[in-house]
CSV table of C-alpha atoms and ligand atoms in Angstrom, one decimal:
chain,number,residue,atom,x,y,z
N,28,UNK,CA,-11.7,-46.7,145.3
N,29,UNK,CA,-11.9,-47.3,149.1
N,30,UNK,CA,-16.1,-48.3,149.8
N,31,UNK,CA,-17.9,-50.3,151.9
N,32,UNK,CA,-21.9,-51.8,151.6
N,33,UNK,CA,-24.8,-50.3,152.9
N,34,UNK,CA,-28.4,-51.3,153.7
N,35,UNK,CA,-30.7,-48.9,152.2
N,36,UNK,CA,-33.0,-49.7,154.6
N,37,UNK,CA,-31.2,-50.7,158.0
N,38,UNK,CA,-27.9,-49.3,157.4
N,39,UNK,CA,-26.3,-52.2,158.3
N,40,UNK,CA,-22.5,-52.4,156.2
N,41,UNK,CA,-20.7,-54.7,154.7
N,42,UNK,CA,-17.0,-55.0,154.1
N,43,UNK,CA,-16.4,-54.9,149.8
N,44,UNK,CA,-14.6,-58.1,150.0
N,45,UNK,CA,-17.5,-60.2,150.8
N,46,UNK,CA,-20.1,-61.5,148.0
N,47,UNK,CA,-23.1,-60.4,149.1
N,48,UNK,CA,-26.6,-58.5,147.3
N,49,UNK,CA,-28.5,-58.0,149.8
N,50,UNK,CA,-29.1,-56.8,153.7
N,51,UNK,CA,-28.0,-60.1,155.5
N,52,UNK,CA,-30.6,-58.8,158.2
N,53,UNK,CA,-33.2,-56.8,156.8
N,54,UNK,CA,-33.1,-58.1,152.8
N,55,UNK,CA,-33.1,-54.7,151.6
N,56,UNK,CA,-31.1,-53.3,148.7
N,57,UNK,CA,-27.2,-52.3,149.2
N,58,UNK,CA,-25.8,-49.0,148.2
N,59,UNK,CA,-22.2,-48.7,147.8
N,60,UNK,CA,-20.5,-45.7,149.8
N,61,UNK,CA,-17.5,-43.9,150.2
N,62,UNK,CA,-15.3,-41.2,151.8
N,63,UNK,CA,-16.8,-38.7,149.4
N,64,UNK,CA,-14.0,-36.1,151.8
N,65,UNK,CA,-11.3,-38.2,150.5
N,66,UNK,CA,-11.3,-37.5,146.9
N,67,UNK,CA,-9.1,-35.0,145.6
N,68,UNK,CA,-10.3,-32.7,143.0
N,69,UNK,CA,-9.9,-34.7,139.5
N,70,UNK,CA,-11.5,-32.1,137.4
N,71,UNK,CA,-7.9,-31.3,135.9
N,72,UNK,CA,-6.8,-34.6,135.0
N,73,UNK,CA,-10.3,-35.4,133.4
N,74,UNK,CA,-10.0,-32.7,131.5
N,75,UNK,CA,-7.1,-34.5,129.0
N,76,UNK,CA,-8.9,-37.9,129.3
N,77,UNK,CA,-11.8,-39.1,126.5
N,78,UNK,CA,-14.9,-40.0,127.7
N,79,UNK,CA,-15.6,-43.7,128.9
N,80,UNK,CA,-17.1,-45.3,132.0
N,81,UNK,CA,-13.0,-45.5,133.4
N,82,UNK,CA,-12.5,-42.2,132.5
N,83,UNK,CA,-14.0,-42.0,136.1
N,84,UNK,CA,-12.2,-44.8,138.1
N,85,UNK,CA,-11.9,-42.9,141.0
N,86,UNK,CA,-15.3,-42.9,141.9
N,87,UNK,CA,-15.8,-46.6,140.6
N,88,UNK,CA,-15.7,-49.2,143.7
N,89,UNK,CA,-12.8,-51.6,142.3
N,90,UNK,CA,-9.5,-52.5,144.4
N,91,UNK,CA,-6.7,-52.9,141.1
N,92,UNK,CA,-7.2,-51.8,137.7
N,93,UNK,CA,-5.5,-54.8,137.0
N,94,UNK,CA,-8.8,-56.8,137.1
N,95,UNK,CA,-11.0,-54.1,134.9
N,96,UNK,CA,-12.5,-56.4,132.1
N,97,UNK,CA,-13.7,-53.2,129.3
N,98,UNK,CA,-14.9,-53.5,125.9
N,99,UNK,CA,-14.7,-50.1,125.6
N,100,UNK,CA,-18.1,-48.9,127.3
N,101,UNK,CA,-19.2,-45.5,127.4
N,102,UNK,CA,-18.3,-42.4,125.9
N,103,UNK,CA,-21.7,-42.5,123.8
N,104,UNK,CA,-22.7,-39.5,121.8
N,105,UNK,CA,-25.4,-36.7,123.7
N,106,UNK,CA,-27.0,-36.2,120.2
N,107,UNK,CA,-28.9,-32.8,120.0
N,108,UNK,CA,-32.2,-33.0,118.7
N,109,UNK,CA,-33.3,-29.7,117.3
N,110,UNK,CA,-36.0,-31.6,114.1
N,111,UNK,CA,-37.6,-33.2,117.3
N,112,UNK,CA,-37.3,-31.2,119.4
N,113,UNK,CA,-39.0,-28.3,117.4
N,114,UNK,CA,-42.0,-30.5,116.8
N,115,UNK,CA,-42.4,-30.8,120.6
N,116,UNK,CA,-41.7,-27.0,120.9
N,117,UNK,CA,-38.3,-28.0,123.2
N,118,UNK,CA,-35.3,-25.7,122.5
N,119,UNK,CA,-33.4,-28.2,124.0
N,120,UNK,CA,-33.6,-31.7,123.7
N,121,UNK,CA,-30.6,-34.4,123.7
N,122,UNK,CA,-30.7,-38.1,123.2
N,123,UNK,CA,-28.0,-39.7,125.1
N,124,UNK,CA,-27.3,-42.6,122.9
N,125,UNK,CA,-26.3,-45.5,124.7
N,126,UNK,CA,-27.1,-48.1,121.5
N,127,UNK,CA,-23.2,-47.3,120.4
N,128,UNK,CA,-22.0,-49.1,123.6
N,129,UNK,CA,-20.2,-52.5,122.8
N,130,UNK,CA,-23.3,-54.8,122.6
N,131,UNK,CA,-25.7,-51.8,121.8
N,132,UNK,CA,-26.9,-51.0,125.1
N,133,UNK,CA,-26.6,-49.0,128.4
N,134,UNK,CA,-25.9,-52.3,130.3
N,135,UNK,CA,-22.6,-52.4,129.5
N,136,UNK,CA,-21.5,-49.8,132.1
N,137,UNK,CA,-22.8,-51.8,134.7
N,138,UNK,CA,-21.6,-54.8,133.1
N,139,UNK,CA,-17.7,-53.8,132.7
N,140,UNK,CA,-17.9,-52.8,136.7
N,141,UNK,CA,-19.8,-56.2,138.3
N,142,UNK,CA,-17.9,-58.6,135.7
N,143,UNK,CA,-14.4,-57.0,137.2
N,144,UNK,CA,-15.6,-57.3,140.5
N,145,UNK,CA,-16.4,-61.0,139.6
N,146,UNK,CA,-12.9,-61.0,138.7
N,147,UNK,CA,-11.8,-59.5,142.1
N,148,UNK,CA,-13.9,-61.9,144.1
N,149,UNK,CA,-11.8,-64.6,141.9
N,150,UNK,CA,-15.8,-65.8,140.3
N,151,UNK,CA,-15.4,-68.8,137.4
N,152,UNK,CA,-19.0,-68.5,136.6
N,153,UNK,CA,-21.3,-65.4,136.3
N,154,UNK,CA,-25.3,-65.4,136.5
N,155,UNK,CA,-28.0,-63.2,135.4
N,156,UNK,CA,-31.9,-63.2,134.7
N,157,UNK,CA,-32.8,-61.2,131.5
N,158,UNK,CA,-35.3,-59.8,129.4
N,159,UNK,CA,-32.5,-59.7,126.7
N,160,UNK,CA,-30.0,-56.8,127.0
N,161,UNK,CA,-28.4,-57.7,130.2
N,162,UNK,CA,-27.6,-61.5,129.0
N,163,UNK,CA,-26.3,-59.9,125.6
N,164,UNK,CA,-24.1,-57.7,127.8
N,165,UNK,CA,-23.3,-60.5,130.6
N,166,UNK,CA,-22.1,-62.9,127.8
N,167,UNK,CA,-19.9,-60.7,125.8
N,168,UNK,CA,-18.0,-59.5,129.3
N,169,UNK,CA,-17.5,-62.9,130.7
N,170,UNK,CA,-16.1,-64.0,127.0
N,171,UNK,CA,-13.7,-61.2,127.7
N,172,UNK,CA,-12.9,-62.1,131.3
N,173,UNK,CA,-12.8,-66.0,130.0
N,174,UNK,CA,-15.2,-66.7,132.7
N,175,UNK,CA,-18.8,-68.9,132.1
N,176,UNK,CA,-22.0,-67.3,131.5
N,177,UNK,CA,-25.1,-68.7,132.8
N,178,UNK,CA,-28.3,-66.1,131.6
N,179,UNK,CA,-32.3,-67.2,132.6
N,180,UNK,CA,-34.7,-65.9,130.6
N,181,UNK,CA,-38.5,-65.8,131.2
N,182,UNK,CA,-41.0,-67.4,128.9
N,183,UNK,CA,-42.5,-65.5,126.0
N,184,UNK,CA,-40.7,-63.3,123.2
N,185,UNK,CA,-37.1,-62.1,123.7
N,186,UNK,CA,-35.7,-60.2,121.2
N,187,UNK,CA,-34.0,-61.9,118.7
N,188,UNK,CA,-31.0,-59.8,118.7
N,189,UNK,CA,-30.3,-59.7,122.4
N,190,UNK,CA,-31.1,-63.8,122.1
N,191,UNK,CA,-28.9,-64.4,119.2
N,192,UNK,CA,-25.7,-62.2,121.3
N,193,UNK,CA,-25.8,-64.7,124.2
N,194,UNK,CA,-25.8,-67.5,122.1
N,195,UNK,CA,-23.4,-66.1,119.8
N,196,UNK,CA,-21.1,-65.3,123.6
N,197,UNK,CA,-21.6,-68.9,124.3
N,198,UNK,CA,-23.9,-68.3,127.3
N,199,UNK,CA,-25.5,-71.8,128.8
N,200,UNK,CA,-28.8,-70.4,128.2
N,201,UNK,CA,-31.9,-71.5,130.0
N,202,UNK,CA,-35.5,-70.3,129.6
N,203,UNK,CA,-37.9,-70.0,132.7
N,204,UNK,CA,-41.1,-70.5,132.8
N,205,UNK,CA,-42.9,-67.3,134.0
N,206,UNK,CA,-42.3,-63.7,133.4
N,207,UNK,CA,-38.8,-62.3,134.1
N,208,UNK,CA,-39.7,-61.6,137.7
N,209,UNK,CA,-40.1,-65.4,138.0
N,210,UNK,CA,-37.0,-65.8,136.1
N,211,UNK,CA,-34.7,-63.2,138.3
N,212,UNK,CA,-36.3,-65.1,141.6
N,213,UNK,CA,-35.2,-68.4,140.2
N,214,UNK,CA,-31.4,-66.9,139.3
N,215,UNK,CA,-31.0,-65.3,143.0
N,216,UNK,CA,-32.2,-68.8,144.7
N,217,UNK,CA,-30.1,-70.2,142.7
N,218,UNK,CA,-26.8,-68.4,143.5
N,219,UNK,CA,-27.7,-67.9,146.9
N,220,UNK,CA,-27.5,-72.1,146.4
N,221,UNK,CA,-24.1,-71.7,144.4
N,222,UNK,CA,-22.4,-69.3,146.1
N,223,UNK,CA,-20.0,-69.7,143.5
N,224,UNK,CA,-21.3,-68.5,140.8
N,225,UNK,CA,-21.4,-65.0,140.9
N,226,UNK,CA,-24.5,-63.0,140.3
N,227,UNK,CA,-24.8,-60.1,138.1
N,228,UNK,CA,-28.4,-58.4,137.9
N,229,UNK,CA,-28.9,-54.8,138.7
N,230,UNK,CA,-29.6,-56.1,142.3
N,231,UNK,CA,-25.9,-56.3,142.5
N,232,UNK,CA,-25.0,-52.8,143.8
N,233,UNK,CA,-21.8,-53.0,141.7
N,234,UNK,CA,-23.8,-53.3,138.0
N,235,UNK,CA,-25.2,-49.6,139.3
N,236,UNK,CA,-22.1,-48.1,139.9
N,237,UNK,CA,-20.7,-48.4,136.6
N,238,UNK,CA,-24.5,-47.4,135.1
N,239,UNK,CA,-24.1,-43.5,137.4
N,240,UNK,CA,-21.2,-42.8,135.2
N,241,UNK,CA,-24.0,-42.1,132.1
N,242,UNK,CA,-24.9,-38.8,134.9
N,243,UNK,CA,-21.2,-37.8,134.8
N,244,UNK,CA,-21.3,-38.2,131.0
N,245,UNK,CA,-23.4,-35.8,130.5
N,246,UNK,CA,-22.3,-33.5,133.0
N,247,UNK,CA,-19.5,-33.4,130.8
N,248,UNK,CA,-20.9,-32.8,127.5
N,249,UNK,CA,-23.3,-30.3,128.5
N,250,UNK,CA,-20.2,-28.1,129.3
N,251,UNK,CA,-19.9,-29.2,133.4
N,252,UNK,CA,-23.4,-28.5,134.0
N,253,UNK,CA,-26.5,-30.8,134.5
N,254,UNK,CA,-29.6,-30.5,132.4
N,255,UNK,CA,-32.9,-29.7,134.1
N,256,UNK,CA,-34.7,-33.3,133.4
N,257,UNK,CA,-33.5,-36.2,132.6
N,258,UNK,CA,-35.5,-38.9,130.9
N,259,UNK,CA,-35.9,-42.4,130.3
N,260,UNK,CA,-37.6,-45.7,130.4
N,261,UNK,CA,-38.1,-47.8,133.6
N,262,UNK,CA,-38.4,-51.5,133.8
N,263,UNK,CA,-36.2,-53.1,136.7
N,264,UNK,CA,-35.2,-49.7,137.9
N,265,UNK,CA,-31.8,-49.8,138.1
N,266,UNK,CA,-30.7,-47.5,135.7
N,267,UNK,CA,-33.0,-44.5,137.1
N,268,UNK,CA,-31.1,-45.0,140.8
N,269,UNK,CA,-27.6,-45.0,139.2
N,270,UNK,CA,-28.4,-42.3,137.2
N,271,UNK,CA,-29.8,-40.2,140.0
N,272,UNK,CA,-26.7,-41.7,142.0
N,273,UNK,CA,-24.3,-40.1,139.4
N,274,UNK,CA,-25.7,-36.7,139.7
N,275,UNK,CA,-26.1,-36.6,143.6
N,276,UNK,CA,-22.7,-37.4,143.6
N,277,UNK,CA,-21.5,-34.4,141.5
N,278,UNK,CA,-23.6,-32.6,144.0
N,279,UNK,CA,-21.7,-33.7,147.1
N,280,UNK,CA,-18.2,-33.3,145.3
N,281,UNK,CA,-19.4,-29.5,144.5
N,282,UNK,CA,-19.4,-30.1,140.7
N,283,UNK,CA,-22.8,-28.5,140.2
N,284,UNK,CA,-25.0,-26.8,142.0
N,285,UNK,CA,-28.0,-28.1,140.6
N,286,UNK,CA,-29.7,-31.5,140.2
N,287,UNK,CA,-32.2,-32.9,137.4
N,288,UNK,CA,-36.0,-33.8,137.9
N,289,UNK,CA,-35.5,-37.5,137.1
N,290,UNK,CA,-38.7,-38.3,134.6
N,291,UNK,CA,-39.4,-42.3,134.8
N,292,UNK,CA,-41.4,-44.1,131.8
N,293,UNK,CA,-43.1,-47.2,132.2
N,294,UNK,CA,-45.4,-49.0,129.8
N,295,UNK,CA,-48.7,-48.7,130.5
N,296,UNK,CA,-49.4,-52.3,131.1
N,297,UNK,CA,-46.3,-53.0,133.5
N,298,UNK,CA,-46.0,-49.7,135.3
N,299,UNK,CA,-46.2,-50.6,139.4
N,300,UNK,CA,-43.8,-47.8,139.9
N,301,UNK,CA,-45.3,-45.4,138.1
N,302,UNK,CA,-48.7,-46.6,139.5
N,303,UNK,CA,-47.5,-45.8,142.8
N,304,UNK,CA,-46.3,-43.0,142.1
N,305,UNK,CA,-49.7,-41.1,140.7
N,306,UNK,CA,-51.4,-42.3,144.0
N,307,UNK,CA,-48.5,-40.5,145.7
N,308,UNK,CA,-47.5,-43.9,147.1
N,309,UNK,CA,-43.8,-44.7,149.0
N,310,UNK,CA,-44.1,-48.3,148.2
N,311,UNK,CA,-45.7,-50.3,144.9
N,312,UNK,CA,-48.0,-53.0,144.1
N,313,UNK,CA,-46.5,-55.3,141.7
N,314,UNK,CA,-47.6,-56.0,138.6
N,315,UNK,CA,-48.4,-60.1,138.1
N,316,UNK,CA,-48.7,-60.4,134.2
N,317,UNK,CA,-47.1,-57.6,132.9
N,318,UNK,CA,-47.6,-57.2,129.1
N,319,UNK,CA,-45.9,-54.6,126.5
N,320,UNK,CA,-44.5,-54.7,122.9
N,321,UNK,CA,-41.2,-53.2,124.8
N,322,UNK,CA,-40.2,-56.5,126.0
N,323,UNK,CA,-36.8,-55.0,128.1
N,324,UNK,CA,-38.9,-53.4,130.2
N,325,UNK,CA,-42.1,-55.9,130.3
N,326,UNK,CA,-41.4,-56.2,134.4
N,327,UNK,CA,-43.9,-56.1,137.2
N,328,UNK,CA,-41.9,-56.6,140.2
N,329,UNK,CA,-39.3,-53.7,139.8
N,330,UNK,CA,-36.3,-55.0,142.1
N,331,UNK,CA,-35.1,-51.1,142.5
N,332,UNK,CA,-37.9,-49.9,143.1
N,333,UNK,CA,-37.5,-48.3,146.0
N,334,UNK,CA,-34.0,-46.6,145.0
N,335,UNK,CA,-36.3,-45.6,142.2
N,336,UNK,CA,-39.1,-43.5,143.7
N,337,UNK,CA,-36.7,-42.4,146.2
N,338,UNK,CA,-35.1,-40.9,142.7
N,339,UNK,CA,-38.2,-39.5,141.4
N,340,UNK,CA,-39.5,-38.1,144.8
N,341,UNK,CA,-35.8,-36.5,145.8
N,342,UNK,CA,-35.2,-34.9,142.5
N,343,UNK,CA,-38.9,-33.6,142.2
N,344,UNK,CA,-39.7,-35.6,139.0
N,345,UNK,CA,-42.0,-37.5,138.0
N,346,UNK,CA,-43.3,-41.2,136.3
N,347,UNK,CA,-45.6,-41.5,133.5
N,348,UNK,CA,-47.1,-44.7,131.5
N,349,UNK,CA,-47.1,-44.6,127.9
N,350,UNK,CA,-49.3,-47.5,125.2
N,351,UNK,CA,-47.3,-49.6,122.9
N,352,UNK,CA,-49.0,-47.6,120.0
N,353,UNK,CA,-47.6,-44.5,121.6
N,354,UNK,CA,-44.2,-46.6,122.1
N,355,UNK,CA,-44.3,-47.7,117.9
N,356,UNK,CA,-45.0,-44.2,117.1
N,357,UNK,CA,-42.3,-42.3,119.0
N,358,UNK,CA,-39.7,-45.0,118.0
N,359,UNK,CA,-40.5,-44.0,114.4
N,360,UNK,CA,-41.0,-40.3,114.9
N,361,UNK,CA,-37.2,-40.0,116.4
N,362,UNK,CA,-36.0,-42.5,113.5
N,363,UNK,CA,-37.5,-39.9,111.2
N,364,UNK,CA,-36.7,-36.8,112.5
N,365,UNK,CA,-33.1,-37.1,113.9
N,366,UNK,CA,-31.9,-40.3,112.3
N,367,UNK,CA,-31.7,-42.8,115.2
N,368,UNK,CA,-32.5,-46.2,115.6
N,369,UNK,CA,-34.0,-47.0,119.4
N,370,UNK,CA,-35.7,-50.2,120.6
N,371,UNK,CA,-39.3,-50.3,121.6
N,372,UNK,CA,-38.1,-49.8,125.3
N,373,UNK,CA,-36.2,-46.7,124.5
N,374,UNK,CA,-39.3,-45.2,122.6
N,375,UNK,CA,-41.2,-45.4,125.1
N,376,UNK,CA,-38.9,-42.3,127.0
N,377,UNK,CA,-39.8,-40.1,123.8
N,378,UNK,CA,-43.5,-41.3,124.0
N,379,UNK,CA,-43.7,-40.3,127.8
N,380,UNK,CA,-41.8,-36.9,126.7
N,381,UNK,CA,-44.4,-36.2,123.8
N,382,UNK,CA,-47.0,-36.4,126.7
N,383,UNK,CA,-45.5,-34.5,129.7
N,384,UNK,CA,-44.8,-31.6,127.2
N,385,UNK,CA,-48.1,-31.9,126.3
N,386,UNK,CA,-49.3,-31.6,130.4
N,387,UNK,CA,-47.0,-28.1,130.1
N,388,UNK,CA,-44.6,-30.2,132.6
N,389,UNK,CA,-41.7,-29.2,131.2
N,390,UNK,CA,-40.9,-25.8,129.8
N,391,UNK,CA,-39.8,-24.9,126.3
N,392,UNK,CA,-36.6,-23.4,127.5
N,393,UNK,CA,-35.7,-26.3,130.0
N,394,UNK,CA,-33.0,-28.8,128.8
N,395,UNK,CA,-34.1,-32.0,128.5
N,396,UNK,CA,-31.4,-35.6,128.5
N,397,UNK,CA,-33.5,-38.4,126.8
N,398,UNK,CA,-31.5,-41.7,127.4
N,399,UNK,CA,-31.8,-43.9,124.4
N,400,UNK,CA,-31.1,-46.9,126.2
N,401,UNK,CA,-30.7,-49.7,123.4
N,402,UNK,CA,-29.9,-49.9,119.8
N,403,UNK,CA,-33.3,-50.6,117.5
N,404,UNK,CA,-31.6,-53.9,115.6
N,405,UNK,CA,-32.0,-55.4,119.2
N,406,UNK,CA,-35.9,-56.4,117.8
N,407,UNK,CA,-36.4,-55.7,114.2
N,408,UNK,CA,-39.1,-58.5,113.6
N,409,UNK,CA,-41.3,-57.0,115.8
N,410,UNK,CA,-41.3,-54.0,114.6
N,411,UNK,CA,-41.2,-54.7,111.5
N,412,UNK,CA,-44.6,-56.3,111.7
N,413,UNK,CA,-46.2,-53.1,113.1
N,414,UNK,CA,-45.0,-51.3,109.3
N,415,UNK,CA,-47.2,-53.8,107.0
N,416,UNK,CA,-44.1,-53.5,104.3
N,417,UNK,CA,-45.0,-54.9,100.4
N,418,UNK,CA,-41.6,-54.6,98.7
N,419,UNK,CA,-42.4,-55.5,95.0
N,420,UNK,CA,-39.6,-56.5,92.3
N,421,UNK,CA,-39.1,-54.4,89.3
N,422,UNK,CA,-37.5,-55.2,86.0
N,423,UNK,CA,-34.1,-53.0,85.8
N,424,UNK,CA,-35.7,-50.1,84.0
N,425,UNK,CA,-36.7,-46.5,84.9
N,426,UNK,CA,-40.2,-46.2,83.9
N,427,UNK,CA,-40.6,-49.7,86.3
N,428,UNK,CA,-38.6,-47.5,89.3
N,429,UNK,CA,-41.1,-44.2,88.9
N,430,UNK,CA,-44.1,-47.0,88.3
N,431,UNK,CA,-43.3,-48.7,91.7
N,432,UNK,CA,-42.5,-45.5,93.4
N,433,UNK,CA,-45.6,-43.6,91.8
N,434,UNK,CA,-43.6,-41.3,90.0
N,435,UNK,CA,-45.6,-39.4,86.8
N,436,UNK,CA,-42.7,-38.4,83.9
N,437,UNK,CA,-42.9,-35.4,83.5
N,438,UNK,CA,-42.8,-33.5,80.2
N,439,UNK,CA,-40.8,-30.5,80.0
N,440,UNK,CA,-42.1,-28.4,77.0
N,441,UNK,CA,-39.4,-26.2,76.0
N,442,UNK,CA,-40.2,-22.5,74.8
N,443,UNK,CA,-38.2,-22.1,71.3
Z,12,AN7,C1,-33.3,-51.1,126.3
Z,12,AN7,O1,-31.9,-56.8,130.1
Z,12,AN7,O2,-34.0,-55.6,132.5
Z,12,AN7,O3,-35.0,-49.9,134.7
Z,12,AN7,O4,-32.8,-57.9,131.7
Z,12,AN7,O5,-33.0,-53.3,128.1
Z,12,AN7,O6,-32.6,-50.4,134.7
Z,12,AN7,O7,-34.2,-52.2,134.3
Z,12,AN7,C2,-33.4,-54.5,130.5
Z,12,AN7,C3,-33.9,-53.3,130.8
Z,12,AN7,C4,-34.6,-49.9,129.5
Z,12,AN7,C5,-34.9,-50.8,131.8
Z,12,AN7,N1,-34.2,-50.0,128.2
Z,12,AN7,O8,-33.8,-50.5,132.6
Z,12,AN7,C6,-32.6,-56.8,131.1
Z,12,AN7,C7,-33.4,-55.6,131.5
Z,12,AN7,C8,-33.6,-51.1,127.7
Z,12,AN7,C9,-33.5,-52.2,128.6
Z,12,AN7,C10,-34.4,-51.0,130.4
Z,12,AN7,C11,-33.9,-52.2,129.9
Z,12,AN7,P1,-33.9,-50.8,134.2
């Protein structure tokens, strides 16, 4: 669709041919924008088409659909969660869940967009800086587009999972030392150096077009209506400004009437947005060593950050820190309960949930979108070391099973 660039900040715009990713005067973030009076009413035709980010290419910035590199993103399942959601006294909860994309998490929306936009611009070579999901996503869409994947990762733990994707993709993998903020500086030097090579963090106003396509989603399987909140976890804050994005957009094209309080989560020990928010703050204080079992979102220096509590402060939300203990907990309680298998970062969006409901800041009667943002395999070995497992061998009998499970035998005395 017809856009052009935008300067949050300045306003200054850019024409969508050129590569660019940030304000060439100011340095601000873009925003992509279009001739929202221009669209003609496509509530008919999507009404034959399955769900799946292209399902809404007419709102998605790309010239020819020749160039859309998909894996088949989107179209994830808005789970209701009535075991859950009665133990939080919520009559309505849903877990958008976002682990069935392609490589198991929500990046893939953004991914399929900015990697057929690299495409467009004609890129060989695509870039990113990672705490794990976005490399896992990056390499299996340049695989696809037969373009090269270069993905910097900070120092520290990365999820084995996410790790072992890029490698498997054949990513050229190199490991920075630092956090990721370090890591994400070091990647947009260096393409600003290469101009080339084509760079696909969320920074990239393109990787958060195909991301506001999770708010028509659910627009769609809540019957054409939005819920009341919307929840999830923050880290580089991309995700909560193309969510927002989505919905403000079905605003403007007079698809619903009313918007959702966008509810931000941030672990407790890397949380400048959320920081800035309690103190009722328009801009944050990064974060320097930012530390949290949820290593996708262990990020101090938020690049959206000020798309973000633009989100949070439009909508009326809110942002709220939860512990890794509270993190380990939810991520089992929602495993229990409804069946699903999150990653820490995910969790944490249930923690935070547990606790606003607790603060009576969201009603029992209020429908409530949880985004399950990645698939729990992503990190099983650190999870695994939070459950202090003992598996013991048996021989192949029964009285070993009900000895290893604690099982008595039971007699049953029969009467005559
Ligand atoms: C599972 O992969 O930043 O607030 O480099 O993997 O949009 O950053 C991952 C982030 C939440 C936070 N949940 O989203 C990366 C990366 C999961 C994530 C987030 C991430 P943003």
């Amino acid at each position: 669709m017809e856009h052009y660039l935008e300067c949050i900040n300045c306003g200054a715009k850019y024409d969508s041919r050129e590569t660019i990713y940030v304000c060439g005067r100011c340095g601000d973030l873009l925003d992509i924008k279009y001739n929202y009076r221009e669209f003609k009413d496509l509530t008919e035709s999507w009404l034959n088409t399955p769900l799946s980010v292209w399902k809404y290419k007419e709102l998605l910035p790309l010239g020819r659909t020749s160039n859309i590199i998909s894996l088949g993103e989107g179209g994830t399942n808005l789970l209701e969660c009535s075991r859950l959601g009665t133990t939080l006294k919520l009559k309505h909860l849903h877990m958008k869940n976002e682990g069935e994309n392609p490589t198991g998490s929500f990046k893939d929306r953004g991914m399929t967009v900015g990697v057929s936009k690299a495409v467009e611009l004609g890129a060989k070579i695509v870039a990113c800086a990672s705490t794990g999901n976005t490399s896992a996503s990056l390499a299996a869409y340049a695989a696809k587009a037969g373009l090269q994947s270069i993905v910097l990762i900070p120092s520290g733990k990365i999820a084995l999972g996410k790790l072992t994707q890029a490698i498997v993709h054949g990513a050229r993998i190199v490991q920075v030392k630092g956090n990721f903020d370090d890591a994400l500086q070091t990647v947009f030097n260096f393409t600003n150096y290469h101009k080339d090579i084509y760079l696909l963090n969320s920074i990239n106003p393109y990787r958060i077009e195909g991301q506001k396509t999770l708010a028509y989603e659910v627009y769609d399987q809540l019957g054409y209506e939005a819920p009341d909140n919307v929840i999830l976890p923050v880290g580089n804050a991309g995700n909560i400004s193309a969510i927002w994005k989505g919905f403000k957009e079905l605003h403007i094209l007079g698809l619903i009437r009313q918007l959702p309080r966008m509810i931000g989560i941030q672990a407790e020990n890397a949380a400048p947005i959320a920081n800035a928010f309690k103190l009722k703050k328009r801009d944050i204080k990064a974060v320097t060593a930012p530390e949290t079992i949820a290593t996708a979102i262990r990020i101090g220096s938020p690049v959206s950050w000020k798309k973000a509590l633009n989100a949070v402060y439009e909508s009326q939300g809110l942002m709220e820190t939860v512990t890794d203990t509270e993190i380990l907990d939810a991520q089992r309680q929602l495993a229990r309960l409804e069946g699903l298998f999150i990653e820490p970062a995910s969790a944490a969006s249930i923690a935070g949930l547990k606790k606003i409901v607790d603060m009576g800041l969201i009603g029992r009667d209020e429908e409530t979108v949880c985004i399950a943002t990645g698939h729990g395999l992503k990190d099983p070995d650190t999870i695994i070391k939070s459950y202090n497992i003992n598996l013991t061998e048996i021989n192949p009998m029964e009285e070993s099973i009900d000895e290893a499970l604690g099982l008595k035998q039971v007699m049953v005395v029969k009467s005559n």
